[in-house]
Short mmCIF file of C-alpha atoms and ligand atoms in Angstrom, two decimals:
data_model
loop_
_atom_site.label_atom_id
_atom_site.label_comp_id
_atom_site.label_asym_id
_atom_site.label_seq_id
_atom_site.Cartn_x
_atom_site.Cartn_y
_atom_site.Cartn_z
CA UNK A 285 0.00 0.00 0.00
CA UNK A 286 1.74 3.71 -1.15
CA UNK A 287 0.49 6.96 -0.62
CA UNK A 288 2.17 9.86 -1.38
CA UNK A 289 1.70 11.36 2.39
CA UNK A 290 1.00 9.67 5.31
CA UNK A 291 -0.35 11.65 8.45
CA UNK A 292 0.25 10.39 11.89
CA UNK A 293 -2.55 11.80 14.23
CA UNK A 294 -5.87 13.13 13.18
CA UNK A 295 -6.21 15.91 15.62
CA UNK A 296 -6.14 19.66 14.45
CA UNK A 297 -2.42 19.63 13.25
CA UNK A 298 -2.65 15.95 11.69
CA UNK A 299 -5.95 17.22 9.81
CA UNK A 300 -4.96 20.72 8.88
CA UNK A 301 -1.56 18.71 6.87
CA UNK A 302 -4.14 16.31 5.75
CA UNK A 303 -6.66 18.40 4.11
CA UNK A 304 -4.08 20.98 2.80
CA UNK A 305 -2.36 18.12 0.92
CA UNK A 306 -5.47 17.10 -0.32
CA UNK A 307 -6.11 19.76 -1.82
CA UNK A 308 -2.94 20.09 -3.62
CA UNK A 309 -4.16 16.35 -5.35
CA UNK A 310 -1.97 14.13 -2.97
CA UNK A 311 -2.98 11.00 -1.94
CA UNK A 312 -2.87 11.09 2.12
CA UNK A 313 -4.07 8.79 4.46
CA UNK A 314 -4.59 9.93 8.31
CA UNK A 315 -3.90 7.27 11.16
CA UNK A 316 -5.31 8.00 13.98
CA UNK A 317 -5.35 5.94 17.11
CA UNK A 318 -7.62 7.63 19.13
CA UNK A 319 -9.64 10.73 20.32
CA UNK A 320 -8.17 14.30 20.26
CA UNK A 321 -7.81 17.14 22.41
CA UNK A 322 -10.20 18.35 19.46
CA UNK A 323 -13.04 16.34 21.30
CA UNK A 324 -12.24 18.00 24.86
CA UNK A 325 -11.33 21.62 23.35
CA UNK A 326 -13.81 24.64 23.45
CA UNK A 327 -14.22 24.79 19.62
CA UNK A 328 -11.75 28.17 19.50
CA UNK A 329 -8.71 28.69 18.47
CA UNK A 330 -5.92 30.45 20.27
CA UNK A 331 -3.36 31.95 18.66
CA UNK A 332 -0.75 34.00 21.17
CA UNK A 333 -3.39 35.10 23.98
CA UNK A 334 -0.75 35.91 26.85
CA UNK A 335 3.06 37.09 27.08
CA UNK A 336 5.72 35.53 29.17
CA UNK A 337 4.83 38.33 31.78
CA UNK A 338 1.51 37.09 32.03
CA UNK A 339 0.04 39.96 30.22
CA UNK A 340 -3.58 39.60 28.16
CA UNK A 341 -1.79 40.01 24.10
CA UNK A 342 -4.61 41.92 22.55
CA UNK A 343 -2.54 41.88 19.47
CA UNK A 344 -1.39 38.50 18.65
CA UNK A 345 0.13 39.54 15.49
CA UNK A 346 2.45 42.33 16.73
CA UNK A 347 3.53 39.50 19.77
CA UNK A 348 4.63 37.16 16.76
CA UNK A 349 6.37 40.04 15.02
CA UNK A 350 8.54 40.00 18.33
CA UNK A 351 8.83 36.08 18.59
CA UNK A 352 11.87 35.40 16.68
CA UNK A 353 14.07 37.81 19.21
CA UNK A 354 12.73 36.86 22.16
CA UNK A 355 12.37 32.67 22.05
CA UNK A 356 14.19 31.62 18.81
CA UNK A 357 13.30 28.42 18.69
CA UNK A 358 9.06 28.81 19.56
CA UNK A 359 7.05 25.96 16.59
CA UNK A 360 5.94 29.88 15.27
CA UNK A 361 9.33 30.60 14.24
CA UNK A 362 9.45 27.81 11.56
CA UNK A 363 6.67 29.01 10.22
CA UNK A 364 7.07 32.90 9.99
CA UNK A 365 4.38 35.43 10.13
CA UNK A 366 2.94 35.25 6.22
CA UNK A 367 2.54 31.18 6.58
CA UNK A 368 1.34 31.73 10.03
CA UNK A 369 -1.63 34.30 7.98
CA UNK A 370 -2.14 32.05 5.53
CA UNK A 371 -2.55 28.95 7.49
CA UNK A 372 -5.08 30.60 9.48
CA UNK A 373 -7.39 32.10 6.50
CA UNK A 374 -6.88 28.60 4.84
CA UNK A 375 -8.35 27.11 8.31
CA UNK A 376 -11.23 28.99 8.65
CA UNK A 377 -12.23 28.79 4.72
CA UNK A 378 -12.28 25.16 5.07
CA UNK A 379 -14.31 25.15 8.26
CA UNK A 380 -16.47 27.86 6.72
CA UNK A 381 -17.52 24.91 3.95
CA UNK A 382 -18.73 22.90 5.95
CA UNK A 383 -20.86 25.23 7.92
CA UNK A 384 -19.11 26.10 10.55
CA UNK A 385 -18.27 29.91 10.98
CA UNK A 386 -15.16 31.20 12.78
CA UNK A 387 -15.33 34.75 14.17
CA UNK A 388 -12.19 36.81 14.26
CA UNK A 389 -12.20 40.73 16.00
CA UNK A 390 -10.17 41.55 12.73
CA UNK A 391 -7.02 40.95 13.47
CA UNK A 392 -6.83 41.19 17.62
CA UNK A 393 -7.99 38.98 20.04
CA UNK A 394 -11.51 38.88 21.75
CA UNK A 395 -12.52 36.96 24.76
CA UNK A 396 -14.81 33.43 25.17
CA UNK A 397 -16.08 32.41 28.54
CA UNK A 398 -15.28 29.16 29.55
CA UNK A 399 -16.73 26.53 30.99
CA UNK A 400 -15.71 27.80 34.40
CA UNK A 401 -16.76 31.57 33.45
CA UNK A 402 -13.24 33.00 32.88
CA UNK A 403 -12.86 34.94 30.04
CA UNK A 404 -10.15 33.52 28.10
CA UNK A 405 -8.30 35.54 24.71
CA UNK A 406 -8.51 33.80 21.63
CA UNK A 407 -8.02 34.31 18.10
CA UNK A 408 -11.18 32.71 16.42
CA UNK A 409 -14.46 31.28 18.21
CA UNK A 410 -17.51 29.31 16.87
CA UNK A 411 -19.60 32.40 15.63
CA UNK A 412 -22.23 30.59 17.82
CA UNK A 413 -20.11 31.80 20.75
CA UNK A 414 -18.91 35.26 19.92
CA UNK A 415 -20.09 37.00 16.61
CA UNK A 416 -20.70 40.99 15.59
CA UNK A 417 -24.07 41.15 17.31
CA UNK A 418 -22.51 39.93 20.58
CA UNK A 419 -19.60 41.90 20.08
CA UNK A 420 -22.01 45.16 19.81
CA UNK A 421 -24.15 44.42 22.44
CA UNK A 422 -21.57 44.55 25.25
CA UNK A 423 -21.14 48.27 24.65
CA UNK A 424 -23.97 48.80 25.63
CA UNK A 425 -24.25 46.78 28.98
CA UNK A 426 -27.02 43.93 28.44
CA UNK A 427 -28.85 41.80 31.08
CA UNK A 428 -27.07 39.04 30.81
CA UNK A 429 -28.51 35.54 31.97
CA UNK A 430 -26.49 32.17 32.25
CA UNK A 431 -29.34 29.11 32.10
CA UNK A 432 -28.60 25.29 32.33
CA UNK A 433 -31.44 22.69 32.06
CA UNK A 434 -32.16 21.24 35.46
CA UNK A 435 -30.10 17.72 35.63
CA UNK A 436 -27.35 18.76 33.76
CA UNK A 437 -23.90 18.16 35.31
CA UNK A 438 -21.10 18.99 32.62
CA UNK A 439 -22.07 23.32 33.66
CA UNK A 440 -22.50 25.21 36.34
CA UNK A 441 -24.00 28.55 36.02
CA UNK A 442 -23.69 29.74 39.50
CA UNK A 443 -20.12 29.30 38.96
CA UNK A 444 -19.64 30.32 35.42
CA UNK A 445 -21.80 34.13 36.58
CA UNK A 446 -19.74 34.33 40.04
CA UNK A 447 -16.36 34.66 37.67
CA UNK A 448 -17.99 36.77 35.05
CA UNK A 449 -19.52 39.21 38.10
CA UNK A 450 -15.65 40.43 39.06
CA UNK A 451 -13.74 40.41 35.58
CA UNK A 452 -14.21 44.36 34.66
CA UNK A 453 -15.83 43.31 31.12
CA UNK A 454 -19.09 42.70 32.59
CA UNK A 455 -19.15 45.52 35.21
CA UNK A 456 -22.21 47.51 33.51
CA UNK A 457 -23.70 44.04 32.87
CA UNK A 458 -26.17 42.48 35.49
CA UNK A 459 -25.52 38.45 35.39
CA UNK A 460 -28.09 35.90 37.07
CA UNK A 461 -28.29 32.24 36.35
CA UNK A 462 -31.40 30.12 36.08
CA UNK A 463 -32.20 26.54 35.19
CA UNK A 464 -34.79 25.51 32.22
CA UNK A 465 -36.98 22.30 32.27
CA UNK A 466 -36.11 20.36 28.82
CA UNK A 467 -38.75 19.32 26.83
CA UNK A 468 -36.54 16.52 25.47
CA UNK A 469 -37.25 12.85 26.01
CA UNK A 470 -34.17 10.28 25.09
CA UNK A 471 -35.80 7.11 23.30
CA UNK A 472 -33.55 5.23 25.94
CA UNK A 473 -35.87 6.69 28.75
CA UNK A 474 -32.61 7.70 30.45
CA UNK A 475 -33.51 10.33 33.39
CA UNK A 476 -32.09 13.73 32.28
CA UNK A 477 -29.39 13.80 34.54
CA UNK A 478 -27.56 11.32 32.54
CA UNK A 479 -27.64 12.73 29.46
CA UNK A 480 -24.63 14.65 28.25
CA UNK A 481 -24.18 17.60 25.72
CA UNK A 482 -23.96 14.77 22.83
CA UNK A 483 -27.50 13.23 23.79
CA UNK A 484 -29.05 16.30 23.95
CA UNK A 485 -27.04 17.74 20.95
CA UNK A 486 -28.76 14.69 19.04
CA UNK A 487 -32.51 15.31 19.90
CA UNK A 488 -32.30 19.06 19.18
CA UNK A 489 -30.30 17.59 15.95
CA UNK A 490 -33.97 16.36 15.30
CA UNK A 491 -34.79 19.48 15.72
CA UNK A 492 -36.74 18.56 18.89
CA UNK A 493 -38.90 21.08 21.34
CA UNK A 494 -37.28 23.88 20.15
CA UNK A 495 -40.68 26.07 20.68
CA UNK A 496 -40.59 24.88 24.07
CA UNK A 497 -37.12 25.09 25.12
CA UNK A 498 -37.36 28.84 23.56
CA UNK A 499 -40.40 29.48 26.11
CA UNK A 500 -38.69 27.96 29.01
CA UNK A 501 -36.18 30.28 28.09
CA UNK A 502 -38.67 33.17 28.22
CA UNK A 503 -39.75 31.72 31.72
CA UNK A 504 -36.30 31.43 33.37
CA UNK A 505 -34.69 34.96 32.21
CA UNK A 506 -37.55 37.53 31.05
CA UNK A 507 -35.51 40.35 32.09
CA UNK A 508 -32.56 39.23 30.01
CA UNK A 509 -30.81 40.99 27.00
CA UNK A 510 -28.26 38.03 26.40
CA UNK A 511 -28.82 34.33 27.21
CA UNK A 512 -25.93 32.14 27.72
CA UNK A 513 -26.68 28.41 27.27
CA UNK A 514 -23.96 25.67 27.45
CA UNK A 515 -23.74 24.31 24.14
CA UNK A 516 -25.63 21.15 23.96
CA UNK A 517 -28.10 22.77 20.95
CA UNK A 518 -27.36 20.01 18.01
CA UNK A 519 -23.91 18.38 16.68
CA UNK A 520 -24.69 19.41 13.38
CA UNK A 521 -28.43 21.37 13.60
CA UNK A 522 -27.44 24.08 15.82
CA UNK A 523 -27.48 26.39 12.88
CA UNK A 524 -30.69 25.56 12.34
CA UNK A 525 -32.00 25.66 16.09
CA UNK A 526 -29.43 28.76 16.88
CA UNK A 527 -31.18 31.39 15.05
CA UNK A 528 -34.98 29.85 15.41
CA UNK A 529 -34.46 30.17 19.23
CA UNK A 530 -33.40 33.57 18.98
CA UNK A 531 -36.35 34.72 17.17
CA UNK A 532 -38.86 32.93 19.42
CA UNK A 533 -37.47 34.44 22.65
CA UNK A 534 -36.49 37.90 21.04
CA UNK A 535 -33.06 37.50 22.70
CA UNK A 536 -29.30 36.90 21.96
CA UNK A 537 -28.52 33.42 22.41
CA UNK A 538 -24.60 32.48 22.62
CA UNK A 539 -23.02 29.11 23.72
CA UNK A 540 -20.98 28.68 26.16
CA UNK A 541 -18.08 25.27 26.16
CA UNK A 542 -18.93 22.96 28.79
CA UNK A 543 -16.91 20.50 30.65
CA UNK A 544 -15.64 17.26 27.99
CA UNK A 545 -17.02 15.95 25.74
CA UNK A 546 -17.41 19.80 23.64
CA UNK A 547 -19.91 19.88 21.14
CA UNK A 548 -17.83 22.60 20.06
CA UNK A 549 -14.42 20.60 19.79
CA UNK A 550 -17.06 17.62 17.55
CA UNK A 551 -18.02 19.90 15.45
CA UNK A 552 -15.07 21.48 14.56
CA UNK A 553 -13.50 17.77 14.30
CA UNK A 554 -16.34 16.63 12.29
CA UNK A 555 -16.43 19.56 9.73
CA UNK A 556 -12.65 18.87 9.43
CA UNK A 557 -13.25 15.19 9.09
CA UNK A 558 -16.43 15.74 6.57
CA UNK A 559 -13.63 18.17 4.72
CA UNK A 560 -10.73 15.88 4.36
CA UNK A 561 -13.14 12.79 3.06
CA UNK A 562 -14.46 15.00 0.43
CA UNK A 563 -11.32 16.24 -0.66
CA UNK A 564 -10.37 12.34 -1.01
CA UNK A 565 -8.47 11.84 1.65
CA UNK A 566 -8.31 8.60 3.70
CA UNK A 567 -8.72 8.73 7.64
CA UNK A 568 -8.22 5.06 8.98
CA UNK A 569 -9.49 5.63 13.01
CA UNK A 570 -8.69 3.43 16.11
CA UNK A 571 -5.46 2.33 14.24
CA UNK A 572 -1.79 3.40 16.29
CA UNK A 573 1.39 3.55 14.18
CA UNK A 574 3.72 1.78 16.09
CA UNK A 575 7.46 1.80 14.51
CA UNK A 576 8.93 2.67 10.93
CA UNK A 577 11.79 1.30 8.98
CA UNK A 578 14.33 3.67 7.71
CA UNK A 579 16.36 3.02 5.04
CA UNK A 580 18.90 6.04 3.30
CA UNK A 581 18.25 8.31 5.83
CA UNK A 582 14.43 8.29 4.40
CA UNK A 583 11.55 6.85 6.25
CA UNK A 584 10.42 4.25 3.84
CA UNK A 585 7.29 2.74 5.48
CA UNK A 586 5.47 2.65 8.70
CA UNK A 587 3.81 -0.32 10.75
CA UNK A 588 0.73 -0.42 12.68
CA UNK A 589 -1.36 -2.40 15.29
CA UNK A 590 -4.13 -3.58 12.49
CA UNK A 591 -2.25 -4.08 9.55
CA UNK A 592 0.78 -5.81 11.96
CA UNK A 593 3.40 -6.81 9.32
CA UNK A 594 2.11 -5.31 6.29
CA UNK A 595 4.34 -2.28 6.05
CA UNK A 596 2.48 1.10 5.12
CA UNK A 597 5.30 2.99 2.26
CA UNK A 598 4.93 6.21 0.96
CA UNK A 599 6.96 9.33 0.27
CA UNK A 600 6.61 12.12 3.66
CA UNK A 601 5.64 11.70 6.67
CA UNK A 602 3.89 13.78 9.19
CA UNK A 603 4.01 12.96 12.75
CA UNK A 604 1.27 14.88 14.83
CA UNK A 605 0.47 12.36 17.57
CA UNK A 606 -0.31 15.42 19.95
CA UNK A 607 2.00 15.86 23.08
CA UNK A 608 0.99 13.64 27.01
CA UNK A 609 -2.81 14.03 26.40
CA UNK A 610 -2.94 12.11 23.19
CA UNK A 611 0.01 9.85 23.94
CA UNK A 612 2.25 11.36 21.15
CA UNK A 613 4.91 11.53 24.36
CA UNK A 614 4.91 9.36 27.02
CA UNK A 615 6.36 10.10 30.86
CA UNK A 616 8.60 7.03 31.75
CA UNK A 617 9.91 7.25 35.98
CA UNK A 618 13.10 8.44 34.60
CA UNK A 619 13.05 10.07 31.38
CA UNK A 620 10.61 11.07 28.59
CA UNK A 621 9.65 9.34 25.44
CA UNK A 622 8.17 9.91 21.55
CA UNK A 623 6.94 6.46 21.56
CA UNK A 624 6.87 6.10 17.78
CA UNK A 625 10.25 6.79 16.32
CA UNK A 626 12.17 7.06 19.84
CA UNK A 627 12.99 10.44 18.80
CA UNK A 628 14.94 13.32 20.40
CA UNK A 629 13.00 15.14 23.21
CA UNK A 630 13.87 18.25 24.83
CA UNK A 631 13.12 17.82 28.24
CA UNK A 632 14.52 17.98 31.76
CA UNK A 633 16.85 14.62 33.12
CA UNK A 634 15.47 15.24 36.93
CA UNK A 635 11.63 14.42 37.09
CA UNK A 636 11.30 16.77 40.62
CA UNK A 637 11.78 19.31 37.58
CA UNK A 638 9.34 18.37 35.29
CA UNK A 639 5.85 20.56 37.08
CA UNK A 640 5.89 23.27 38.99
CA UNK A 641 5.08 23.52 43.01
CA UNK A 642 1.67 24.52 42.93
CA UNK A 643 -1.56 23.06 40.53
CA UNK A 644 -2.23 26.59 39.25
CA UNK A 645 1.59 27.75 39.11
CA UNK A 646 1.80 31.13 37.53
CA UNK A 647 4.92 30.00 36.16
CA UNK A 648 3.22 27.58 34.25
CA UNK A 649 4.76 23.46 33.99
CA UNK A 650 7.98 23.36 32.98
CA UNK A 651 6.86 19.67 31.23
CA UNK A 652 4.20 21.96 28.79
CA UNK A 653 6.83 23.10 26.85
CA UNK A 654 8.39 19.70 26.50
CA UNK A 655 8.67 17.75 22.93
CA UNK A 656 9.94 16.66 20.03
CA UNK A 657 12.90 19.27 18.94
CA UNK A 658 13.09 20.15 14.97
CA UNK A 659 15.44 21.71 12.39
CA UNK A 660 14.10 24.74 10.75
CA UNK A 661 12.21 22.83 8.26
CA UNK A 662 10.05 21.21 11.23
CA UNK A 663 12.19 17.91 10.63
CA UNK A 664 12.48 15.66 14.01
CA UNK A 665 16.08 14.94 15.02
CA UNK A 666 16.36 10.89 15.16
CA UNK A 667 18.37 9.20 18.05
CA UNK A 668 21.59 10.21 16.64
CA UNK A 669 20.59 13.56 16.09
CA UNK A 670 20.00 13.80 12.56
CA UNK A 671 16.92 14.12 10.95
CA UNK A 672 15.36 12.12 8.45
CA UNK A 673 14.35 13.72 4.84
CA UNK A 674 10.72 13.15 4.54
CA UNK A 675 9.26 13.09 8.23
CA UNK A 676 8.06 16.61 9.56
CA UNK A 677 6.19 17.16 13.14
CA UNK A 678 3.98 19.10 13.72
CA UNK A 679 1.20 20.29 16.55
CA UNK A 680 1.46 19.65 20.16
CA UNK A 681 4.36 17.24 20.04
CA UNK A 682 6.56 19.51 19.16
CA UNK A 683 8.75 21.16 22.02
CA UNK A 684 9.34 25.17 22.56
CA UNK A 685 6.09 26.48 23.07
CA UNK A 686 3.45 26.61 26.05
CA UNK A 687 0.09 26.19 25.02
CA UNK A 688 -1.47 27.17 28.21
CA UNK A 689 0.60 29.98 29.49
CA UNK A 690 0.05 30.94 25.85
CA UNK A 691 -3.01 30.60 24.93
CA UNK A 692 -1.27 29.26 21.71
CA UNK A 693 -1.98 25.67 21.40
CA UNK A 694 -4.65 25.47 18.32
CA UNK A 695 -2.52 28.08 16.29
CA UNK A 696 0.30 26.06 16.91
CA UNK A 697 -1.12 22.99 15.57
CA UNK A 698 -3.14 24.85 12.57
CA UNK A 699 0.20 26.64 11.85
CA UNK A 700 2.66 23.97 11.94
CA UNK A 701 0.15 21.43 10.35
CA UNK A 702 -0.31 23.88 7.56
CA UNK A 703 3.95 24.40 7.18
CA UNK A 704 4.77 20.74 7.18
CA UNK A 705 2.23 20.19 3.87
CA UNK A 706 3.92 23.12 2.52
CA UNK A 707 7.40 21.31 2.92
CA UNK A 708 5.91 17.90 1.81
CA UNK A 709 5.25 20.51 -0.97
CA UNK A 710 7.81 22.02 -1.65
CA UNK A 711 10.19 18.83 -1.43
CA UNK A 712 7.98 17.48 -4.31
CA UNK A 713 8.98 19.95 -6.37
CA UNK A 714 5.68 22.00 -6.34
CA UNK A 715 4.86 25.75 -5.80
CA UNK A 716 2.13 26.14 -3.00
C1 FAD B 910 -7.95 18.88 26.84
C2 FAD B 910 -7.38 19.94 25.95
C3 FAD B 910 -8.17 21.01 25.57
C4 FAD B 910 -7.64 22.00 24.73
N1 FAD B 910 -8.43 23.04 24.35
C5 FAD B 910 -7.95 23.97 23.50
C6 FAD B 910 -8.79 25.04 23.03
O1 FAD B 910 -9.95 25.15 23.39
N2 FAD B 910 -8.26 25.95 22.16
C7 FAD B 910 -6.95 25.84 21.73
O2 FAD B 910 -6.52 26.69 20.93
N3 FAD B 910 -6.14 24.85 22.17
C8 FAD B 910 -6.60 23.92 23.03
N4 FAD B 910 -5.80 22.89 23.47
C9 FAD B 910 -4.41 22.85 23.03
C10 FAD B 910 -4.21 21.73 21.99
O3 FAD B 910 -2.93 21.23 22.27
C11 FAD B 910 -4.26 22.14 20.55
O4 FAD B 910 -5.34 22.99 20.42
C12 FAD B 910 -4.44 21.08 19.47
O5 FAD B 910 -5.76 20.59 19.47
C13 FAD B 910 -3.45 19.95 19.50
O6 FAD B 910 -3.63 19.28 18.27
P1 FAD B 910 -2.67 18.13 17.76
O7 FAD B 910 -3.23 17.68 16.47
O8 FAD B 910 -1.27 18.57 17.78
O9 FAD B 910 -2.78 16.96 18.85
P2 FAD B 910 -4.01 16.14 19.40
O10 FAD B 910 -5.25 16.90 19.31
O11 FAD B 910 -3.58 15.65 20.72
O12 FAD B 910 -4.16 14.91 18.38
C14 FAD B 910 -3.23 13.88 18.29
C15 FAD B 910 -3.90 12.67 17.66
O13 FAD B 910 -2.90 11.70 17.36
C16 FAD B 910 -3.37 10.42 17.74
N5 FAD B 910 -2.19 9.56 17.99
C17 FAD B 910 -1.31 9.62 19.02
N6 FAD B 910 -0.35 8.68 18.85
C18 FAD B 910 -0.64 8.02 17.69
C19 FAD B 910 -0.03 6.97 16.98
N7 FAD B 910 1.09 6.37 17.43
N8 FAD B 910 -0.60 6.52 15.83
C20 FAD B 910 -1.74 7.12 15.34
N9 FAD B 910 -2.37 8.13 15.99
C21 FAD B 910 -1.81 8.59 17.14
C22 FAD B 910 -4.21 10.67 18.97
O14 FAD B 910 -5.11 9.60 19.21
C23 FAD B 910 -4.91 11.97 18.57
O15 FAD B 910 -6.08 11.70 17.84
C24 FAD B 910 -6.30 21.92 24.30
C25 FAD B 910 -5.50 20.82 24.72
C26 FAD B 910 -6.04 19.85 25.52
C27 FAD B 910 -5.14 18.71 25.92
#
């Protein structure tokens, strides 16, 4: 079996490659063994949200600009500014054809609540979430309301308005919380308080009791302006049930990310996955690459779990395995590992060094910024500390960068996803 790229990981890096090789007529094939931080994300994407000072970056582009003085060897830098541009307007077009909308603040960052109620900075959010009308309406100071349905137990509104109350966005905004009665019966006959976003996502995919969730929305929050609802309002309908609910209460609905599994996260995964299939590309799920022979200094062929001793060739390779959460590096007792290849990893010998003192450390965890180390053409370093011609990283197992302290992590991996199918590219001999 040959393709002409293989992708290792179908989370946002390993699908960003994918579908922009795709496009350019390759034949790719996506392994991927398992589920992404995709399916646990909030469904935005953060580009550069905070500095190393812990200052809110209101202007992620000008922080870029200054990225190549200040940490020389940040996944950014091997991109560079333009491809970082491109990568992200390529992103969102993609996403955009499948339905779902992105919302930018131009070029600067806005905010999203999260599931907690902190307002985080980020670069693009479902327009579901944050859109022009939203945007507007906090000039002016709405009523803002934050409802759950009673039973739920992946949000907590009491929470999510107690953390909105002090930040100094919402000071000329009143925020309650109430709790709606769903109108939604699971065919199962599960009691409500079982069901999670995806089961309720599914009936209102059916577009079920939308009249009456819209008047138990009247009921709970009359007073309100702006109704937040965690966003459990259809996996694929919500653009349909979005806008109807709107009109039937007379009020601006937004989502809000809840606790895993995010709607948000599926539907940005799906749209990506719908994408990449109708592009021809091949995603082969629940399959782990597990070694790869290398012959001249080339990769020549990987092996995997199903297909055991059949050998997978082709010409690149793209490892995106994700970093600890997605097991695309592994935390031994004494060292850590990139379990595929067995490849370099900057990190620190002593383990006592590898988090920092306290949970919430302002200075971060030193093992965040931990990876897989690359030339400049986002090429792994092997064992001996070369790297092989034709396999490129990319996404959160790549070392240099801290996607929390950040608030970088999905414009890493859209960024670095989007440069390594460039180089597959450009080592072909083509022109992107
Ligand atoms: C829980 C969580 C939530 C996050 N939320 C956000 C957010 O809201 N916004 C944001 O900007 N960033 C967020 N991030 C940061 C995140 O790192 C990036 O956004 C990005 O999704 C990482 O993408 P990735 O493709 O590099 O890796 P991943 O999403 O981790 O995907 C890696 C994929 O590779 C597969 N894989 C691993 N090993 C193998 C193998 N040997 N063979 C085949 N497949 C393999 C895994 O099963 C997985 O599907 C979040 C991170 C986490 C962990």
């Amino acid at each position: 079996m040959k393709y002409d790229v293989l992708v290792i990981g179908g989370g946002l890096a390993g699908l960003t490659a994918a579908l922009r090789l795709a496009q350019a007529g390759r034949r790719v094939a996506v392994f991927s063994a398992g589920m992404s931080a995709l399916h646990f994300s909030s469904g935005s994407i953060d580009l550069w949200g905070r500095n190393p000072d812990g200052r809110v970056e209101y202007e992620p582009f000008n922080a870029l600009a200054g990225l190549p003085g200040l940490r020389p060897d940040h996944p950014y830098n091997r991109c560079g500014l333009e491809t970082i541009r491109a990568a992200l307007s390529f992103f969102r077009d993609e996403c955009a054809r499948e339905g779902l909308k992105l919302w930018a603040n131009g070029s600067r960052n806005h905010f999203h609540v999260t599931a907690l109620g902190t307002l985080k900075p980020t670069y693009f959010s479902p327009d579901t979430v944050y859109n022009d009308r939203i945007h507007q309406a906090f000039e002016q100071g709405p009523r803002v309301a934050i409802l759950t349905f009673e039973g739920y137990r992946d949000f907590h509104p009491e929470l999510a308005a107690a953390s909105l109350r002090r930040h100094p966005l919402f000071q000329k905004s009143p925020v309650t919380t109430g709790r709606i009665r769903l109108p939604l019966k699971d065919e199962t006959g599960r009691p409500v308080h079982e069901l999670r976003s995806i089961d309720v996502g599914r009936l209102f995919d059916r577009d079920q009791a939308v009249e009456e969730t819209a008047a138990a929305i009247r009921r709970a929050a009359p007073e309100a302006d702006m109704v937040g609802l965690p966003a459990f309002i259809g996996l694929a309908g919500y653009a349909r049930v979005l806008p109807r609910l709107m009109e039937l209460t007379g009020k601006i609905i937004y989502e809000v990310p809840t606790l895993p599994p995010s709607i948000l996260g599926l539907r940005m995964d799906q749209a990506l996955k719908n994408r990449l299939a109708g592009q021809g590309g091949l995603l082969i799920p629940g399959d782990r690459v597990v070694g790869g022979e290398i012959r001249n200094g080339r990769l020549a062929s990987v092996e995997t779990q199903m297909y055991g001793p059949v050998r997978l060739a082709a010409d690149h390779f793209i490892l995106a395995t994700g970093s600890f959460f997605s097991g695309g590096l592994v935390s031994r007792p004494d060292r850590m590992v990139e379990p595929v290849f067995g490849l370099e990893i900057r990190s620190e010998p002593l383990r006592t060094h590898w988090v920092g003192r306290r949970f919430f450390d302002p200075g971060s965890h030193p093992f965040l910024s931990y990876g897989v180390e690359t030339d400049e053409r986002l090429r792994p370093r092997m064992p001996d500390g070369r790297p092989l011609d034709n396999l490129y990283a990319a996404g959160a197992v790549l070392a240099g960068y801290d996607p929390i302290a950040e608030a970088s992590g999905g414009g890493v991996a859209v960024a670095t996803g989007y440069r390594a199918a460039l180089l597959v590219l450009e080592e072909d001999g083509d022109r992107p």
